[in-house]
């Protein structure tokens, strides 16, 4: 039986604890600073506790970025759900209902995973302008859905190719059609990969800055753009407690998503890694 207190095991745990503590230092600094007054921030060091805990920084931060927070929510939630649903259908077709040229189609679709954001700015701007969706939340949803389809299709396709073909063939012999097989057989077993897509897409969309600053303006901008504008403002005294509180508000949704559903992420990624 392995000794739980062996020197090697203690060294491993000590190293991991040190790495975790080092990784959490920025978060601790942000939290402590957000609860300080501006005078306390200037008079104390980064890791010192506030002399008086106050929520004034959070209140001011919410007054500035609160509306943009809801813009991000109205953008991210439908974009995540739509791109995940389309990716599930695409992956289902490309793995279970292969047609002539499906492999070539899948290969071309994968190019979307390697296109940097900057390459689609001009065509996306032209398209949104033609549809009258420039500087709107709906336009941002459309851009993120289109850009995310390549990733969600890749995830679902690699997951579904690991499903035994006999399962689908037996369903076809029993008279099950396209949507019956998809809805009653594949979707119930797709929870891990669905969670992967939800976490991946939500993180990418919520944290996006480039699309938000290019395709939206004014009150329609997401919270990442509002946070950048707040932090980079050059008027008045710098209120670091407000900046830190605003950064925490912007980061809380993705943090909560990983805390609540993070255990499904690795499970879903490895589930489709056996066959490709």
XYZ file of N, CA and C in Angstrom:
828
model
N 0.844 -1.196 0.000
C 0.000 0.000 0.000
C 0.879 1.246 0.000
N 0.587 2.171 -0.874
C 1.394 3.378 -1.007
C 1.234 4.264 0.221
N 2.351 4.760 0.736
C 2.311 5.658 1.881
C 1.754 7.012 1.457
N 0.656 7.435 2.104
C 0.020 8.712 1.746
C 0.890 9.894 2.127
N 1.856 9.689 3.021
C 2.694 10.792 3.476
C 4.142 10.619 3.021
N 4.349 9.929 1.928
C 5.693 9.754 1.407
C 6.246 11.093 0.920
N 7.571 11.286 0.947
C 8.152 12.564 0.525
C 7.769 12.966 -0.903
N 7.735 11.997 -1.810
C 7.406 12.328 -3.197
C 5.965 12.827 -3.323
N 5.045 12.167 -2.598
C 3.636 12.587 -2.660
C 3.450 13.961 -2.015
N 4.126 14.191 -0.899
C 4.044 15.496 -0.256
C 4.615 16.587 -1.152
N 5.694 16.275 -1.852
C 6.292 17.257 -2.763
C 5.340 17.594 -3.907
N 4.659 16.569 -4.430
C 3.702 16.801 -5.511
C 2.559 17.696 -5.042
N 2.006 17.372 -3.852
C 0.902 18.168 -3.337
C 1.339 19.595 -3.022
N 2.540 19.745 -2.479
C 3.042 21.086 -2.173
C 3.216 21.905 -3.448
N 3.728 21.260 -4.495
C 3.900 21.962 -5.773
C 2.561 22.380 -6.357
N 1.577 21.480 -6.301
C 0.254 21.793 -6.836
C -0.416 22.914 -6.041
N -0.282 22.884 -4.718
C -0.865 23.935 -3.886
C -0.211 25.280 -4.168
N 1.099 25.264 -4.355
C 1.810 26.512 -4.669
C 1.368 27.063 -6.022
N 1.229 26.176 -7.014
C 0.793 26.613 -8.345
C -0.624 27.172 -8.302
N -1.509 26.496 -7.542
C -2.889 26.979 -7.419
C -2.943 28.333 -6.733
N -2.152 28.495 -5.652
C -2.126 29.775 -4.943
C -1.596 30.887 -5.845
N -0.550 30.582 -6.599
C 0.017 31.574 -7.513
C -0.983 31.959 -8.591
N -1.717 30.981 -9.073
C -2.711 31.233 -10.117
C -3.863 32.084 -9.596
N -4.198 31.925 -8.307
C -5.340 32.630 -7.728
C -4.993 34.038 -7.238
N -3.717 34.394 -7.212
C -3.329 35.720 -6.712
C -4.036 36.858 -7.456
N -4.079 36.857 -8.801
C -4.788 37.963 -9.476
C -6.255 38.060 -9.082
N -6.916 36.903 -8.921
C -8.321 36.923 -8.518
C -8.484 37.510 -7.122
N -7.590 37.137 -6.204
C -7.647 37.670 -4.844
C -7.432 39.183 -4.859
N -6.465 39.639 -5.646
C -6.200 41.086 -5.746
C -7.422 41.824 -6.277
N -8.053 41.268 -7.291
C -9.246 41.905 -7.853
C -10.369 41.993 -6.826
N -10.605 40.890 -6.113
C -11.671 40.876 -5.116
C -11.408 41.875 -3.992
N -10.195 41.845 -3.453
C -9.870 42.754 -2.352
C -9.969 44.209 -2.786
N -9.446 44.514 -3.981
C -9.472 45.894 -4.466
C -10.892 46.371 -4.722
N -11.757 45.459 -5.216
C -13.126 45.859 -5.534
C -13.912 46.263 -4.293
N -13.503 45.779 -3.109
C -14.209 46.101 -1.866
C -13.559 47.243 -1.090
N -12.550 47.879 -1.669
C -11.873 48.989 -1.011
C -12.408 50.330 -1.515
N -12.144 51.366 -0.743
C -12.403 52.728 -1.204
C -11.201 53.197 -2.017
N -11.361 54.201 -2.884
C -10.201 54.705 -3.642
C -9.048 55.133 -2.736
N -9.353 55.740 -1.592
C -8.306 56.160 -0.665
C -7.578 54.955 -0.088
N -8.344 53.900 0.226
C -7.750 52.678 0.767
C -6.863 52.003 -0.269
N -7.266 52.042 -1.534
C -6.463 51.438 -2.605
C -5.111 52.127 -2.711
N -5.124 53.460 -2.637
C -3.872 54.209 -2.779
C -2.979 54.091 -1.543
N -3.565 53.855 -0.385
C -2.778 53.841 0.856
C -2.281 52.456 1.238
N -2.818 51.396 0.666
C -2.466 50.034 1.068
C -1.802 49.291 -0.079
N -1.275 48.103 0.219
C -0.693 47.278 -0.838
C -1.771 46.380 -1.449
N -1.409 45.667 -2.485
C -2.397 44.923 -3.263
C -3.087 43.824 -2.467
N -2.349 43.155 -1.596
C -2.889 41.988 -0.892
C -3.404 42.304 0.507
N -3.407 43.561 0.876
C -3.903 43.903 2.201
C -5.423 43.912 2.220
N -5.994 43.559 3.365
C -7.448 43.570 3.504
C -7.950 45.013 3.563
N -9.169 45.256 3.085
C -9.727 46.610 3.164
C -9.896 47.045 4.619
N -9.629 48.333 4.892
C -9.897 48.854 6.239
C -11.386 48.778 6.544
N -12.193 49.086 5.527
C -13.649 48.988 5.640
C -14.176 48.386 4.341
N -14.870 47.270 4.443
C -15.446 46.655 3.255
C -16.618 47.507 2.765
N -16.592 47.857 1.489
C -17.654 48.682 0.917
C -18.031 48.152 -0.458
N -19.287 48.302 -0.821
C -19.794 47.865 -2.127
C -19.921 49.018 -3.103
N -19.372 50.181 -2.743
C -19.536 51.344 -3.605
C -18.896 51.119 -4.979
N -17.783 50.382 -5.016
C -17.141 50.082 -6.301
C -18.029 49.217 -7.175
N -18.702 48.231 -6.578
C -19.603 47.359 -7.320
C -20.823 48.125 -7.818
N -21.338 49.011 -6.992
C -22.509 49.802 -7.394
C -22.165 50.699 -8.574
N -21.034 51.391 -8.490
C -20.627 52.271 -9.590
C -20.334 51.465 -10.857
N -19.686 50.317 -10.682
C -19.365 49.484 -11.846
C -20.633 49.003 -12.539
N -21.619 48.573 -11.751
C -22.869 48.091 -12.346
C -23.615 49.213 -13.059
N -23.549 50.434 -12.517
C -24.186 51.570 -13.175
C -23.596 51.807 -14.561
N -22.307 51.499 -14.724
C -21.629 51.737 -16.008
C -21.809 50.558 -16.961
N -21.633 49.321 -16.467
C -21.603 48.154 -17.365
C -22.841 47.281 -17.250
N -23.781 47.626 -16.375
C -24.948 46.765 -16.162
C -25.759 46.543 -17.429
N -26.041 47.630 -18.154
C -26.802 47.492 -19.395
C -26.065 46.662 -20.428
N -24.755 46.818 -20.499
C -23.944 46.055 -21.448
C -23.848 44.590 -21.034
N -23.940 44.325 -19.719
C -23.981 42.937 -19.239
C -25.177 42.215 -19.850
N -26.337 42.866 -19.822
C -27.534 42.243 -20.398
C -27.445 42.169 -21.909
N -26.720 43.105 -22.548
C -26.481 42.987 -23.991
C -25.712 41.705 -24.299
N -24.691 41.430 -23.494
C -23.906 40.208 -23.692
C -24.760 38.972 -23.471
N -25.633 39.019 -22.461
C -26.511 37.873 -22.202
C -27.464 37.652 -23.366
N -28.062 38.748 -23.880
C -28.987 38.632 -25.006
C -28.272 38.187 -26.278
N -26.976 38.427 -26.357
C -26.196 37.988 -27.511
C -25.717 36.548 -27.345
N -25.173 36.223 -26.171
C -24.502 34.938 -25.985
C -25.480 33.774 -25.912
N -26.573 33.925 -25.174
C -27.477 32.791 -24.953
C -28.085 32.272 -26.255
N -28.716 33.123 -27.088
C -29.250 32.578 -28.348
C -28.170 32.103 -29.301
N -27.036 32.798 -29.352
C -25.959 32.380 -30.255
C -25.428 31.008 -29.862
N -25.273 30.765 -28.572
C -24.784 29.471 -28.097
C -25.779 28.369 -28.435
N -27.059 28.597 -28.144
C -28.067 27.569 -28.373
C -28.232 27.266 -29.865
N -28.264 28.300 -30.696
C -28.472 28.097 -32.140
C -27.276 27.390 -32.761
N -26.066 27.854 -32.457
C -24.876 27.232 -33.055
C -24.707 25.791 -32.585
N -25.071 25.515 -31.342
C -24.991 24.139 -30.839
C -26.016 23.238 -31.531
N -27.226 23.740 -31.719
C -28.268 22.947 -32.382
C -27.891 22.655 -33.830
N -27.401 23.668 -34.542
C -26.997 23.455 -35.938
C -25.806 22.510 -36.007
N -24.849 22.673 -35.098
C -23.692 21.778 -35.085
C -24.080 20.337 -34.818
N -25.085 20.125 -33.947
C -25.552 18.766 -33.668
C -26.153 18.129 -34.916
N -26.970 18.883 -35.623
C -27.570 18.358 -36.855
C -26.506 18.098 -37.913
N -25.569 19.021 -38.064
C -24.496 18.829 -39.047
C -23.666 17.599 -38.714
N -23.287 17.473 -37.441
C -22.486 16.317 -37.045
C -23.230 15.016 -37.236
N -24.529 15.025 -36.986
C -25.372 13.843 -37.191
C -25.399 13.443 -38.663
N -25.599 14.407 -39.535
C -25.656 14.113 -40.971
C -24.309 13.619 -41.474
N -23.231 14.295 -41.087
C -21.906 13.959 -41.602
C -21.383 12.628 -41.068
N -21.954 12.120 -40.000
C -21.471 10.857 -39.437
C -22.411 9.689 -39.697
N -23.725 9.949 -39.759
C -24.706 8.872 -39.867
C -25.432 8.825 -41.209
N -25.504 9.933 -41.900
C -26.231 9.998 -43.174
C -25.311 10.564 -44.254
N -24.194 9.912 -44.420
C -23.184 10.438 -45.334
C -23.682 10.430 -46.774
N -23.392 11.500 -47.463
C -23.780 11.657 -48.859
C -22.521 11.792 -49.712
N -22.705 11.778 -51.008
C -21.557 11.887 -51.899
C -20.880 13.253 -51.721
N -19.600 13.219 -51.409
C -18.859 14.451 -51.170
C -18.927 14.938 -49.738
N -19.484 14.123 -48.835
C -19.625 14.573 -47.452
C -18.268 14.775 -46.779
N -17.296 13.920 -47.114
C -15.976 14.081 -46.512
C -15.307 15.364 -46.993
N -15.478 15.680 -48.286
C -14.932 16.935 -48.816
C -15.628 18.128 -48.170
N -16.941 18.020 -48.013
C -17.699 19.095 -47.370
C -17.221 19.311 -45.941
N -17.001 18.219 -45.211
C -16.531 18.324 -43.840
C -15.132 18.938 -43.785
N -14.276 18.541 -44.718
C -12.935 19.115 -44.761
C -12.953 20.605 -45.027
N -13.823 21.033 -45.955
C -13.934 22.469 -46.241
C -14.517 23.222 -45.055
N -15.463 22.583 -44.368
C -16.070 23.228 -43.201
C -15.042 23.452 -42.102
N -14.068 22.548 -42.013
C -13.061 22.668 -40.959
C -12.179 23.897 -41.140
N -12.142 24.438 -42.371
C -11.362 25.659 -42.572
C -11.871 26.776 -41.664
N -13.158 26.720 -41.326
C -13.719 27.735 -40.452
C -13.109 27.738 -39.060
N -12.553 26.593 -38.654
C -11.922 26.523 -37.332
C -10.571 27.230 -37.308
N -9.998 27.466 -38.482
C -8.659 28.041 -38.543
C -8.665 29.472 -39.068
N -9.845 30.008 -39.342
C -9.926 31.383 -39.820
C -9.879 32.341 -38.632
N -8.915 33.243 -38.591
C -8.903 34.239 -37.517
C -10.064 35.222 -37.662
N -10.456 35.827 -36.563
C -11.582 36.743 -36.572
C -11.408 37.855 -37.614
N -10.164 38.330 -37.768
C -9.936 39.490 -38.629
C -10.294 39.237 -40.084
N -10.203 37.987 -40.534
C -10.433 37.708 -41.948
C -11.890 37.826 -42.360
N -12.811 37.786 -41.400
C -14.222 37.837 -41.764
C -14.870 39.175 -41.426
N -14.085 40.147 -40.984
C -14.656 41.432 -40.597
C -15.327 42.140 -41.772
N -14.616 42.225 -42.897
C -15.180 42.941 -44.049
C -16.397 42.231 -44.649
N -16.305 40.921 -44.962
C -17.507 40.261 -45.507
C -18.669 40.261 -44.527
N -18.389 40.103 -43.243
C -19.466 40.121 -42.255
C -20.096 41.509 -42.166
N -19.280 42.558 -42.209
C -19.815 43.922 -42.171
C -20.691 44.187 -43.390
N -20.249 43.735 -44.552
C -21.034 43.917 -45.775
C -22.372 43.196 -45.672
N -22.335 41.953 -45.171
C -23.564 41.163 -45.059
C -24.538 41.776 -44.060
N -24.037 42.177 -42.909
C -24.909 42.781 -41.904
C -25.514 44.086 -42.406
N -24.722 44.845 -43.155
C -25.256 46.077 -43.719
C -26.371 45.816 -44.715
N -26.204 44.793 -45.549
C -27.228 44.459 -46.546
C -28.527 44.013 -45.880
N -28.407 43.317 -44.750
C -29.597 42.833 -44.052
C -30.134 43.841 -43.039
N -29.495 44.982 -42.922
C -29.942 45.990 -41.969
C -29.714 45.601 -40.526
N -28.697 44.789 -40.269
C -28.430 44.302 -38.914
C -27.169 44.901 -38.306
N -26.584 45.909 -38.954
C -25.380 46.531 -38.418
C -25.701 47.243 -37.113
N -24.768 47.168 -36.165
C -24.902 47.819 -34.854
C -26.124 47.336 -34.081
N -26.449 46.053 -34.215
C -27.576 45.474 -33.475
C -27.124 44.198 -32.776
N -27.843 43.838 -31.733
C -27.563 42.586 -31.025
C -27.849 41.386 -31.915
N -28.896 41.485 -32.730
C -29.226 40.389 -33.647
C -28.085 40.148 -34.622
N -27.461 41.214 -35.082
C -26.320 41.074 -35.981
C -25.159 40.357 -35.313
N -24.889 40.686 -34.050
C -23.825 39.999 -33.318
C -24.150 38.522 -33.133
N -25.421 38.219 -32.853
C -25.830 36.816 -32.725
C -25.560 36.069 -34.021
N -25.935 36.661 -35.152
C -25.733 36.011 -36.451
C -24.256 35.753 -36.720
N -23.408 36.731 -36.450
C -21.972 36.572 -36.696
C -21.397 35.449 -35.848
N -21.751 35.403 -34.582
C -21.210 34.368 -33.701
C -21.753 32.980 -34.048
N -23.003 32.911 -34.495
C -23.559 31.620 -34.904
C -22.793 31.086 -36.110
N -22.612 31.936 -37.112
C -21.923 31.510 -38.340
C -20.488 31.105 -38.027
N -19.802 31.905 -37.224
C -18.404 31.598 -36.915
C -18.280 30.339 -36.056
N -19.270 30.055 -35.215
C -19.168 28.922 -34.303
C -19.608 27.595 -34.872
N -20.307 27.601 -36.016
C -20.831 26.356 -36.575
C -19.714 25.359 -36.892
N -18.581 25.853 -37.385
C -17.486 24.947 -37.726
C -17.010 24.173 -36.493
N -16.903 24.851 -35.368
C -16.434 24.197 -34.144
C -17.463 23.209 -33.616
N -18.722 23.625 -33.540
C -19.741 22.721 -32.993
C -19.947 21.511 -33.897
N -19.866 21.708 -35.210
C -19.972 20.570 -36.131
C -18.836 19.586 -35.922
N -17.626 20.109 -35.757
C -16.461 19.248 -35.512
C -16.645 18.435 -34.235
N -17.092 19.083 -33.161
C -17.276 18.377 -31.890
C -18.321 17.262 -32.020
N -19.473 17.586 -32.602
C -20.549 16.596 -32.683
C -20.207 15.485 -33.672
N -19.587 15.827 -34.779
C -19.242 14.795 -35.761
C -18.269 13.790 -35.160
N -17.229 14.267 -34.456
C -16.263 13.364 -33.849
C -16.893 12.544 -32.724
N -17.914 13.069 -32.093
C -18.608 12.307 -31.054
C -19.494 11.230 -31.670
N -20.217 11.586 -32.719
C -21.176 10.642 -33.302
C -20.515 9.516 -34.083
N -19.306 9.720 -34.611
C -18.646 8.618 -35.327
C -18.233 7.510 -34.362
N -18.208 7.804 -33.061
C -17.888 6.767 -32.086
C -19.120 5.953 -31.690
N -20.298 6.376 -32.138
C -21.523 5.626 -31.862
C -21.599 4.438 -32.823
N -21.888 3.236 -32.362
C -21.935 2.069 -33.259
C -22.947 2.251 -34.392
N -22.521 1.962 -35.614
C -23.417 2.077 -36.766
C -24.605 1.127 -36.644
N -24.400 -0.013 -35.980
C -25.484 -0.993 -35.848
C -26.679 -0.404 -35.111
N -26.430 0.522 -34.215
C -27.514 1.137 -33.458
C -28.437 1.924 -34.382
N -27.853 2.674 -35.277
C -28.642 3.475 -36.208
C -29.299 2.578 -37.260
N -28.576 1.570 -37.734
C -29.147 0.667 -38.738
C -30.346 -0.097 -38.175
N -30.253 -0.509 -36.922
C -31.380 -1.209 -36.300
C -32.591 -0.291 -36.187
N -32.350 0.975 -35.875
C -33.451 1.936 -35.788
C -34.097 2.144 -37.154
N -33.272 2.174 -38.204
C -33.826 2.334 -39.559
C -34.693 1.126 -39.932
N -34.228 -0.077 -39.565
C -35.009 -1.278 -39.872
C -36.348 -1.271 -39.144
N -36.379 -0.641 -37.989
C -37.627 -0.549 -37.217
C -38.530 0.577 -37.712
N -38.088 1.273 -38.758
C -38.917 2.312 -39.346
C -38.668 3.713 -38.819
N -37.640 3.887 -38.009
C -37.336 5.221 -37.486
C -36.762 6.094 -38.592
N -37.199 7.331 -38.634
C -36.729 8.258 -39.643
C -35.591 9.128 -39.152
N -35.276 10.136 -39.947
C -34.138 11.023 -39.698
C -34.232 11.662 -38.312
N -35.316 12.364 -38.053
C -35.438 13.109 -36.806
C -35.763 12.200 -35.621
N -36.395 11.075 -35.861
C -36.679 10.141 -34.769
C -35.387 9.552 -34.214
N -34.498 9.141 -35.112
C -33.202 8.607 -34.681
C -32.412 9.680 -33.942
N -32.435 10.876 -34.484
C -31.675 11.964 -33.874
C -32.228 12.330 -32.495
N -33.550 12.473 -32.395
C -34.152 12.949 -31.159
C -34.267 11.906 -30.068
N -34.505 10.646 -30.445
C -34.764 9.619 -29.439
C -33.576 8.725 -29.132
N -32.591 8.676 -30.039
C -31.451 7.788 -29.824
C -30.169 8.570 -29.550
N -29.834 9.502 -30.443
C -28.544 10.174 -30.329
C -28.544 11.312 -29.305
N -29.565 12.137 -29.299
C -29.564 13.271 -28.369
C -29.474 12.845 -26.900
N -30.218 11.813 -26.463
C -30.102 11.423 -25.053
C -28.691 11.011 -24.636
N -27.891 10.493 -25.585
C -26.527 10.093 -25.237
C -25.502 11.192 -25.529
N -25.982 12.364 -25.922
C -25.088 13.448 -26.345
C -24.860 14.498 -25.277
N -25.302 14.240 -24.052
C -25.179 15.258 -23.004
C -23.733 15.732 -22.810
N -22.726 14.843 -22.760
C -21.354 15.333 -22.566
C -20.886 16.273 -23.669
N -21.144 15.924 -24.927
C -20.662 16.774 -26.024
C -21.503 18.039 -26.149
N -22.758 17.978 -25.747
C -23.571 19.191 -25.712
C -22.995 20.172 -24.699
N -22.595 19.667 -23.546
C -21.996 20.527 -22.530
C -20.681 21.113 -23.010
N -19.900 20.327 -23.755
C -18.655 20.846 -24.319
C -18.942 22.034 -25.230
N -19.911 21.872 -26.110
C -20.242 22.947 -27.049
C -20.791 24.169 -26.320
N -21.631 23.947 -25.325
C -22.198 25.072 -24.581
C -21.102 25.855 -23.860
N -20.193 25.138 -23.210
C -19.113 25.813 -22.486
C -18.178 26.511 -23.457
N -17.798 25.817 -24.519
C -16.871 26.386 -25.502
C -17.464 27.627 -26.148
N -18.679 27.526 -26.639
C -19.293 28.643 -27.335
C -19.590 29.810 -26.390
N -20.084 29.504 -25.202
C -20.396 30.588 -24.273
C -19.128 31.355 -23.896
N -18.050 30.637 -23.632
C -16.790 31.294 -23.272
C -16.277 32.153 -24.412
N -16.297 31.607 -25.636
C -15.807 32.360 -26.785
C -16.647 33.599 -27.044
N -17.952 33.456 -26.982
C -18.846 34.555 -27.331
C -18.869 35.612 -26.235
N -18.959 35.183 -24.987
C -19.026 36.150 -23.890
C -17.735 36.973 -23.796
N -16.598 36.341 -24.005
C -15.313 37.028 -23.867
C -14.865 37.747 -25.131
N -15.625 37.643 -26.204
C -15.209 38.265 -27.449
C -15.224 39.787 -27.329
N -14.177 40.389 -27.862
C -14.079 41.850 -27.888
C -14.129 42.399 -29.315
N -13.455 41.707 -30.238
C -13.310 42.243 -31.587
C -14.651 42.398 -32.301
N -15.463 41.352 -32.325
C -16.771 41.455 -32.977
C -17.642 42.513 -32.296
N -17.555 42.589 -30.975
C -18.370 43.554 -30.252
C -18.012 44.980 -30.584
N -16.728 45.277 -30.704
C -16.314 46.653 -30.975
C -16.499 47.022 -32.438
N -16.498 46.029 -33.336
C -16.633 46.308 -34.765
C -18.093 46.353 -35.199
N -18.900 45.399 -34.725
C -20.272 45.250 -35.221
C -21.337 45.871 -34.325
N -20.937 46.529 -33.247
C -21.920 47.166 -32.363
C -21.376 48.524 -31.929
N -22.261 49.385 -31.534
C -21.853 50.714 -31.079
C -22.825 51.209 -30.020
N -22.329 52.112 -29.180
C -23.187 52.746 -28.189
C -23.777 51.766 -27.195
N -25.073 51.880 -26.990
C -25.763 51.061 -25.993
C -25.893 49.602 -26.404
N -25.585 49.266 -27.666
C -25.695 47.880 -28.135
C -24.413 47.088 -27.912
N -23.363 47.715 -27.413
C -22.093 47.023 -27.242
C -22.130 46.037 -26.080
N -21.411 44.926 -26.185
C -21.354 43.935 -25.092
C -20.486 44.425 -23.954
N -20.448 43.661 -22.882
C -19.767 44.104 -21.673
C -18.254 44.179 -21.846
N -17.669 43.371 -22.723
C -16.221 43.432 -22.911
C -15.790 44.783 -23.456
N -16.579 45.336 -24.354
C -16.270 46.658 -24.912
C -16.482 47.735 -23.853
N -17.571 47.631 -23.090
C -17.836 48.602 -22.030
C -16.734 48.567 -20.973
N -16.247 47.368 -20.649
C -15.169 47.240 -19.668
C -13.895 47.901 -20.185
N -13.581 47.697 -21.442
C -12.409 48.332 -22.029
C -12.535 49.854 -21.996
N -13.710 50.362 -22.322
C -13.918 51.808 -22.299
C -13.792 52.371 -20.886
N -14.287 51.617 -19.909
C -14.209 52.066 -18.524
C -12.771 52.106 -18.035
N -12.026 51.031 -18.303
C -10.654 50.936 -17.801
C -9.747 51.958 -18.478
N -9.990 52.239 -19.757
C -9.117 53.135 -20.519
C -9.573 54.583 -20.512
N -10.586 54.921 -19.723
C -11.019 56.308 -19.670
C -9.919 57.172 -19.063
N -9.794 58.380 -19.552
C -8.721 59.275 -19.103
C -9.266 60.514 -18.405
N -10.540 60.508 -18.056
C -11.151 61.658 -17.397
C -11.376 61.364 -15.923
N -11.050 62.327 -15.061
C -11.276 62.172 -13.635
C -10.224 61.298 -12.964
N -10.377 61.137 -11.660
C -9.450 60.307 -10.887
C -9.696 58.836 -11.188
N -8.611 58.077 -11.249
C -8.706 56.649 -11.549
C -9.262 55.911 -10.334
N -10.378 55.203 -10.529
C -11.008 54.441 -9.459
C -10.766 52.959 -9.711
N -9.704 52.445 -9.138
C -9.332 51.057 -9.386
C -10.334 50.086 -8.780
N -10.995 50.488 -7.714
C -12.005 49.601 -7.129
C -13.166 49.383 -8.092
N -13.540 50.423 -8.837
C -14.608 50.303 -9.828
C -14.151 49.429 -10.993
N -12.915 49.636 -11.439
C -12.379 48.830 -12.546
C -12.354 47.349 -12.187
N -11.896 47.047 -10.975
C -11.810 45.644 -10.561
C -13.198 45.030 -10.396
N -14.138 45.796 -9.851
C -15.500 45.284 -9.704
C -16.125 45.026 -11.067
N -15.900 45.923 -12.013
C -16.431 45.730 -13.360
C -15.818 44.506 -14.028
N -14.521 44.284 -13.816
C -13.865 43.095 -14.374
C -14.440 41.820 -13.760
N -14.739 41.856 -12.464
C -15.344 40.700 -11.818
C -16.745 40.444 -12.361
N -17.514 41.506 -12.571
C -18.861 41.351 -13.127
C -18.782 40.733 -14.519
N -17.815 41.174 -15.318
C -17.670 40.647 -16.674
C -17.230 39.188 -16.682
N -16.449 38.786 -15.689
C -15.923 37.427 -15.678
C -16.755 36.410 -14.927
N -17.708 36.862 -14.115
C -18.493 35.933 -13.295
C -19.279 34.900 -14.102
N -19.965 35.274 -15.196
C -20.743 34.259 -15.930
C -19.914 33.083 -16.415
N -18.761 33.346 -17.029
C -17.929 32.240 -17.511
C -17.356 31.443 -16.347
N -17.043 32.122 -15.252
C -16.552 31.412 -14.074
C -17.615 30.468 -13.528
N -18.840 30.921 -13.467
C -19.935 30.083 -12.969
C -20.206 28.906 -13.907
N -20.100 29.143 -15.206
C -20.323 28.070 -16.175
C -19.314 26.950 -15.971
N -18.041 27.303 -15.777
C -17.025 26.278 -15.580
C -17.180 25.573 -14.242
N -17.597 26.308 -13.206
C -17.781 25.689 -11.897
C -18.937 24.689 -11.936
N -20.041 25.069 -12.598
C -21.233 24.233 -12.595
C -21.168 23.090 -13.609
N -20.493 23.314 -14.735
C -20.523 22.308 -15.799
C -19.143 21.886 -16.279
N -18.099 22.328 -15.598
C -16.742 22.032 -16.064
C -16.404 20.555 -16.089
N -17.022 19.765 -15.184
C -16.695 18.337 -15.138
C -17.115 17.611 -16.409
N -18.089 18.181 -17.138
C -18.532 17.562 -18.388
C -17.598 17.883 -19.551
N -16.771 18.926 -19.395
C -15.988 19.408 -20.527
C -14.972 18.369 -20.994
N -14.102 17.930 -20.086
C -13.092 16.935 -20.447
C -13.729 15.612 -20.817
N -14.814 15.251 -20.108
C -15.499 14.002 -20.412
C -16.044 14.008 -21.841
N -16.603 15.135 -22.244
C -17.155 15.220 -23.600
C -16.095 15.244 -24.667
N -14.980 15.925 -24.406
C -13.904 15.963 -25.388
C -13.279 14.588 -25.606
N -13.054 13.848 -24.538
C -12.446 12.526 -24.671
C -13.405 11.488 -25.204
N -14.717 11.748 -25.083
C -15.695 10.764 -25.559
C -15.625 10.592 -27.061
N -15.274 11.661 -27.773
C -15.195 11.540 -29.229
C -13.800 11.419 -29.763
N -12.859 11.054 -28.908
C -11.450 11.022 -29.317
C -11.008 9.630 -29.742
N -11.870 8.621 -29.667
C -11.456 7.260 -29.997
C -11.438 7.046 -31.498
N -12.523 7.530 -32.147
C -12.610 7.372 -33.590
C -12.682 8.742 -34.220
N -12.183 8.902 -35.431
C -12.267 10.179 -36.139
C -12.385 9.974 -37.588
